[in-house]
């Protein structure tokens, strides 16, 4: 599992190192940097899908994402790093014991190159290593500006002849199973992260429309295939757990499926009603809870599940049931929950099923910079080493 995440120069995350547990709960006041942390994890994931430039562009370009405060050292750069394992989550494959790390540094492109894409990020440096730190002998692939090299099967450095796309990561630019198999391994690990953030539940939300009944082990990020995801959970043996979760949240209610194969929708039979209500008729909070249930009870758990403010539009009464869902998910996969709601954090604390390796990170802000509450000095910061520049 992911042990450590490091972010530097990204919005209010001027210099942040976090250790993750099987379940990591991140809280903090408005503007403390919770969403920035969520987005920085998304950026790391984007490195593995070739969407780094596009993801940064969507949030206004690199210039807006770079830390706007004073730098303590070095040029204005955005750095992201992650250290994986060793150690494993219960029930996961043995090869999860592989330890590896990845670090990326992006900055603004040099002016005067004639490129019209002055808002695009430029990857300045990148390092992939196996082992628990980027020691020179453990580095397996490296990029310094346009120069890329990788270690071959005999451990000798080989210069990669092709110039990489300056705006995208080596994880998608160096795809060579013979020359750099570990780069592929790291790419696959980061690619297997999954994110859910404010799934729409308004009147026109995709989740309110029906979906074709097709095998759907992973709920779409916008929830449009809720009915198919529910059908898949039931088909693959998760029906009892799903029913239990729904009953815990809405005592006496029963989740069902209605419509046709081409236009299936979830439905809820509720106490006192003569007919089940379809997705279009459910309240925002009810629909949102069902979306969380379908997302978190996925029959195909990701390597890492990151959820942003899952409590949004849920009544406090539902938070214990949501906490229970999150705890159950964290027993099958590593989970990061970014939350606004102290009540959700309390409910997670009270849930008997939370994994032993649960961490609570409270973010705060000092002089515009995100800080972790309770850290007194440098000794309290988890170990992290950026690769040499
Ligand atoms: N480029 C930047 N440099 C420094 N700070 C920035 C930059 N861009 C945004 N910020 C600030 O970073 C802070 C963190 O924002 P973020 O959205 O992560 O907060 P949050 O904890 O999710 O808050 P909320 O609970 O309101 O959603 C905000 O105060 C924002 O103004
Ligand atoms: Mg936020």
PDB file of C-alpha atoms in Angstrom, residues 61 140 190 203 303:
ATOM      1  CA  UNK A  61      -3.160  25.861 -15.636  1.00  0.00           C
ATOM      2  CA  UNK A 140      15.431   2.370 -12.293  1.00  0.00           C
ATOM      3  CA  UNK A 190      -0.997   4.430  -9.841  1.00  0.00           C
ATOM      4  CA  UNK A 203     -32.660  16.874 -10.651  1.00  0.00           C
ATOM      5  CA  UNK A 303      -5.420  -0.173  -5.102  1.00  0.00           C
TER       6      UNK A 303
END
